[in-house]
mmCIF file of C-alpha atoms in Angstrom:
data_model
loop_
_atom_site.group_PDB
_atom_site.id
_atom_site.type_symbol
_atom_site.label_atom_id
_atom_site.label_comp_id
_atom_site.label_asym_id
_atom_site.label_seq_id
_atom_site.Cartn_x
_atom_site.Cartn_y
_atom_site.Cartn_z
ATOM 1 C CA MET A 107 -24.647 -9.628 -3.430
ATOM 2 C CA HIS A 108 -21.992 -8.340 -5.764
ATOM 3 C CA SER A 109 -21.738 -9.050 -9.501
ATOM 4 C CA LYS A 110 -19.311 -11.523 -10.921
ATOM 5 C CA LYS A 111 -17.622 -8.623 -12.785
ATOM 6 C CA TYR A 112 -17.084 -6.679 -9.467
ATOM 7 C CA LYS A 113 -15.520 -9.766 -7.937
ATOM 8 C CA ILE A 114 -13.201 -10.337 -10.974
ATOM 9 C CA VAL A 115 -12.081 -6.700 -11.024
ATOM 10 C CA ALA A 116 -11.431 -6.681 -7.206
ATOM 11 C CA ILE A 117 -9.350 -9.778 -7.457
ATOM 12 C CA ALA A 118 -7.526 -8.574 -10.599
ATOM 13 C CA LEU A 119 -6.668 -5.259 -8.945
ATOM 14 C CA LEU A 120 -5.376 -7.033 -5.862
ATOM 15 C CA CYS A 121 -3.202 -9.346 -8.002
ATOM 16 C CA ILE A 122 -1.880 -6.517 -10.041
ATOM 17 C CA TRP A 123 -0.875 -4.685 -6.906
ATOM 18 C CA MET A 124 0.790 -7.778 -5.530
ATOM 19 C CA VAL A 125 2.934 -7.973 -8.698
ATOM 20 C CA VAL A 126 3.842 -4.329 -8.280
ATOM 21 C CA ILE A 127 5.019 -5.041 -4.763
ATOM 22 C CA PHE A 128 6.877 -8.154 -5.889
ATOM 23 C CA SER A 129 8.603 -6.170 -8.711
ATOM 24 C CA PHE A 130 9.974 -3.541 -6.318
ATOM 25 C CA SER A 131 11.067 -6.317 -4.048
ATOM 26 C CA ALA A 132 12.915 -7.912 -6.996
ATOM 27 C CA GLU A 133 15.163 -4.847 -7.371
ATOM 28 C CA THR A 134 18.707 -5.299 -6.238
ATOM 29 C CA ALA A 135 19.932 -3.126 -3.367
ATOM 30 C CA LYS A 136 21.595 -0.804 -5.785
ATOM 31 C CA GLU A 137 18.455 -0.469 -7.957
ATOM 32 C CA SER A 138 16.249 0.053 -4.869
ATOM 33 C CA SER A 139 18.545 2.752 -3.597
ATOM 34 C CA ALA A 140 18.428 4.445 -7.000
ATOM 35 C CA THR A 141 14.628 4.296 -7.008
ATOM 36 C CA SER A 142 14.240 5.735 -3.500
ATOM 37 C CA GLY A 143 17.085 8.130 -4.141
ATOM 38 C CA GLY A 144 15.285 9.465 -7.272
ATOM 39 C CA VAL A 145 12.198 10.048 -5.232
ATOM 40 C CA ILE A 146 14.135 11.880 -2.626
ATOM 41 C CA ARG A 147 15.979 14.038 -5.132
ATOM 42 C CA SER A 148 12.646 14.965 -6.707
ATOM 43 C CA ILE A 149 11.189 16.079 -3.308
ATOM 44 C CA ALA A 150 14.427 17.790 -2.295
ATOM 45 C CA LYS A 151 14.445 19.899 -5.432
ATOM 46 C CA VAL A 152 11.053 21.282 -4.232
ATOM 47 C CA ILE A 153 11.611 21.658 -0.420
ATOM 48 C CA VAL A 154 15.374 22.318 -0.042
ATOM 49 C CA LEU A 155 16.398 25.760 -1.094
ATOM 50 C CA ASP A 156 18.838 25.732 -3.920
ATOM 51 C CA PHE A 157 19.228 21.894 -3.807
ATOM 52 C CA GLU A 158 20.509 21.695 -7.312
ATOM 53 C CA LYS A 159 23.218 24.328 -6.583
ATOM 54 C CA LEU A 160 24.619 22.189 -3.773
ATOM 55 C CA SER A 161 27.648 20.004 -4.502
ATOM 56 C CA GLU A 162 27.096 16.333 -5.393
ATOM 57 C CA SER A 163 28.468 15.354 -1.970
ATOM 58 C CA GLN A 164 25.966 17.635 -0.150
ATOM 59 C CA GLN A 165 23.083 16.402 -2.246
ATOM 60 C CA SER A 166 24.120 12.780 -1.546
ATOM 61 C CA LYS A 167 24.239 13.499 2.163
ATOM 62 C CA ILE A 168 20.687 14.810 2.107
ATOM 63 C CA VAL A 169 19.492 11.891 -0.023
ATOM 64 C CA SER A 170 21.091 9.298 2.235
ATOM 65 C CA SER A 171 19.727 11.011 5.371
ATOM 66 C CA PHE A 172 16.174 10.484 4.112
ATOM 67 C CA GLN A 173 16.557 6.935 2.712
ATOM 68 C CA GLY A 174 15.218 5.109 5.657
ATOM 69 C CA VAL A 175 12.209 7.365 6.157
ATOM 70 C CA VAL A 176 11.281 7.237 2.427
ATOM 71 C CA ARG A 177 11.695 3.506 2.288
ATOM 72 C CA SER A 178 9.456 2.974 5.402
ATOM 73 C CA LEU A 179 6.830 5.447 4.026
ATOM 74 C CA ALA A 180 6.930 3.515 0.673
ATOM 75 C CA HIS A 181 6.395 0.158 2.440
ATOM 76 C CA LEU A 182 3.567 1.690 4.573
ATOM 77 C CA CYS A 183 1.818 3.196 1.493
ATOM 78 C CA MET A 184 2.206 0.131 -0.758
ATOM 79 C CA PHE A 185 0.836 -2.236 1.849
ATOM 80 C CA ALA A 186 -1.945 0.276 2.747
ATOM 81 C CA ILE A 187 -3.029 0.104 -0.844
ATOM 82 C CA LEU A 188 -2.792 -3.715 -0.613
ATOM 83 C CA GLY A 189 -4.838 -3.728 2.569
ATOM 84 C CA PHE A 190 -7.450 -1.463 0.936
ATOM 85 C CA LEU A 191 -7.652 -3.787 -2.156
ATOM 86 C CA ALA A 192 -7.759 -6.942 0.041
ATOM 87 C CA THR A 193 -10.616 -5.507 2.077
ATOM 88 C CA ASN A 194 -12.397 -4.682 -1.230
ATOM 89 C CA VAL A 195 -12.007 -8.371 -2.125
ATOM 90 C CA ALA A 196 -13.543 -9.351 1.287
ATOM 91 C CA PHE A 197 -16.385 -6.882 0.662
ATOM 92 C CA ALA A 198 -16.912 -8.261 -2.884
ATOM 93 C CA PHE A 199 -17.491 -11.738 -1.585
ATOM 94 C CA ASP A 200 -19.830 -10.480 1.159
ATOM 95 C CA LEU A 201 -17.690 -11.696 4.043
ATOM 96 C CA LYS A 202 -19.177 -10.807 7.376
ATOM 97 C CA LYS A 203 -17.913 -7.377 8.572
ATOM 98 C CA ARG A 204 -16.119 -8.854 11.497
ATOM 99 C CA LYS A 205 -13.908 -10.788 8.988
ATOM 100 C CA TRP A 206 -13.214 -7.441 7.170
ATOM 101 C CA CYS A 207 -11.247 -6.402 10.350
ATOM 102 C CA TYR A 208 -8.744 -9.224 10.530
ATOM 103 C CA LEU A 209 -8.594 -11.140 7.214
ATOM 104 C CA PRO A 210 -7.157 -8.353 5.028
ATOM 105 C CA PRO A 211 -4.421 -7.311 7.582
ATOM 106 C CA LEU A 212 -3.661 -11.051 8.155
ATOM 107 C CA PHE A 213 -3.289 -11.386 4.408
ATOM 108 C CA CYS A 214 -0.967 -8.337 4.291
ATOM 109 C CA LEU A 215 1.058 -9.793 7.149
ATOM 110 C CA LEU A 216 1.470 -13.141 5.263
ATOM 111 C CA TYR A 217 2.338 -11.332 2.015
ATOM 112 C CA ALA A 218 4.863 -9.184 3.846
ATOM 113 C CA VAL A 219 6.567 -12.340 5.225
ATOM 114 C CA THR A 220 6.721 -13.879 1.795
ATOM 115 C CA ASP A 221 8.055 -10.553 0.399
ATOM 116 C CA GLU A 222 10.797 -10.539 2.907
ATOM 117 C CA ILE A 223 11.662 -14.158 2.258
ATOM 118 C CA HIS A 224 11.780 -13.289 -1.419
ATOM 119 C CA GLN A 225 14.314 -10.443 -0.710
ATOM 120 C CA ILE A 226 16.728 -13.000 0.781
ATOM 121 C CA PHE A 227 17.442 -14.178 -2.690
ATOM 122 C CA ILE A 228 17.966 -10.698 -4.249
ATOM 123 C CA PRO A 229 21.495 -9.337 -4.246
ATOM 124 C CA GLY A 230 22.136 -6.855 -1.472
ATOM 125 C CA ARG A 231 18.717 -7.293 0.037
ATOM 126 C CA ALA A 232 17.781 -8.974 3.309
ATOM 127 C CA PHE A 233 14.944 -10.230 5.412
ATOM 128 C CA GLN A 234 13.934 -7.373 7.838
ATOM 129 C CA ALA A 235 11.413 -7.949 10.567
ATOM 130 C CA SER A 236 10.943 -4.215 10.729
ATOM 131 C CA ASP A 237 9.661 -4.060 7.236
ATOM 132 C CA ILE A 238 7.081 -6.733 8.104
ATOM 133 C CA ALA A 239 5.853 -4.590 10.955
ATOM 134 C CA VAL A 240 5.595 -1.446 8.761
ATOM 135 C CA ASP A 241 3.906 -3.541 5.962
ATOM 136 C CA THR A 242 1.446 -4.941 8.485
ATOM 137 C CA LEU A 243 0.624 -1.543 9.858
ATOM 138 C CA GLY A 244 0.061 -0.370 6.228
ATOM 139 C CA GLY A 245 -2.358 -3.285 5.726
ATOM 140 C CA VAL A 246 -4.281 -2.269 8.880
ATOM 141 C CA LEU A 247 -4.411 1.394 7.755
ATOM 142 C CA GLY A 248 -5.629 0.270 4.302
ATOM 143 C CA THR A 249 -8.321 -1.793 5.929
ATOM 144 C CA ILE A 250 -9.367 1.169 8.060
ATOM 145 C CA ALA A 251 -9.289 3.443 5.012
ATOM 146 C CA PHE A 252 -11.672 1.026 3.136
ATOM 147 C CA TRP A 253 -14.021 1.139 6.086
ATOM 148 C CA VAL A 254 -13.987 4.903 6.169
ATOM 149 C CA VAL A 255 -14.624 5.177 2.467
ATOM 150 C CA PHE A 256 -17.298 2.475 2.622
ATOM 151 C CA HIS A 257 -19.171 4.291 5.432
ATOM 152 C CA ILE A 258 -18.880 7.650 3.712
ATOM 153 C CA VAL A 259 -20.253 6.287 0.419
ATOM 154 C CA ASN A 260 -22.985 4.349 2.331
ATOM 155 C CA THR A 261 -24.016 7.515 4.196
ATOM 156 C CA MET A 262 -24.180 9.518 0.942
ATOM 157 C CA ILE A 263 -26.234 6.857 -0.734
ATOM 158 C CA ASN A 264 -28.653 6.608 2.141
ATOM 159 C CA ARG A 265 -29.087 10.332 2.351
ATOM 160 C CA ARG A 266 -29.722 10.532 -1.431
ATOM 161 C CA LYS A 267 -32.438 7.769 -1.117
ATOM 162 C CA SER A 268 -33.893 9.546 1.890
ATOM 163 C CA VAL A 269 -34.145 12.854 -0.066
ATOM 164 C CA GLU A 270 -35.673 11.048 -3.058
ATOM 165 C CA ASN A 271 -38.263 9.363 -0.951
ATOM 166 C CA ASP A 272 -39.332 12.678 0.749
#
């Protein structure tokens, strides 16, 4: 049984992350491109030799060539975190482990659908089924990540108890 504080913190973290996702989805297409473009430029400065010495046109070509990949990875990562946090809420409320497998990814799928519907109303943005698929995959990976962390921590605790009892 988990404490009331744990449950409140778990729910709060999930809600905060949902707001973070919503705020990124509320960016216009131009703002969203600038956000991902800034990330790509930062990475390119590190991995592309003399990136800053390239012409603006060459830099823009590099940035635009990575836009799709970076956006997909951003979706995947943001929803992996959402899946992790949703699984933590399921854990906090002591749901049966079987439900840990499907409820958080289902929650992520539903949130991804509402996120894409929300984007219909944002200038330059659109509903994209491919984003829902990537978001849902992220939710599944986040759920798996929670399970892995949970089992690692559980194993460490049990080993420590075993050593203390010997």
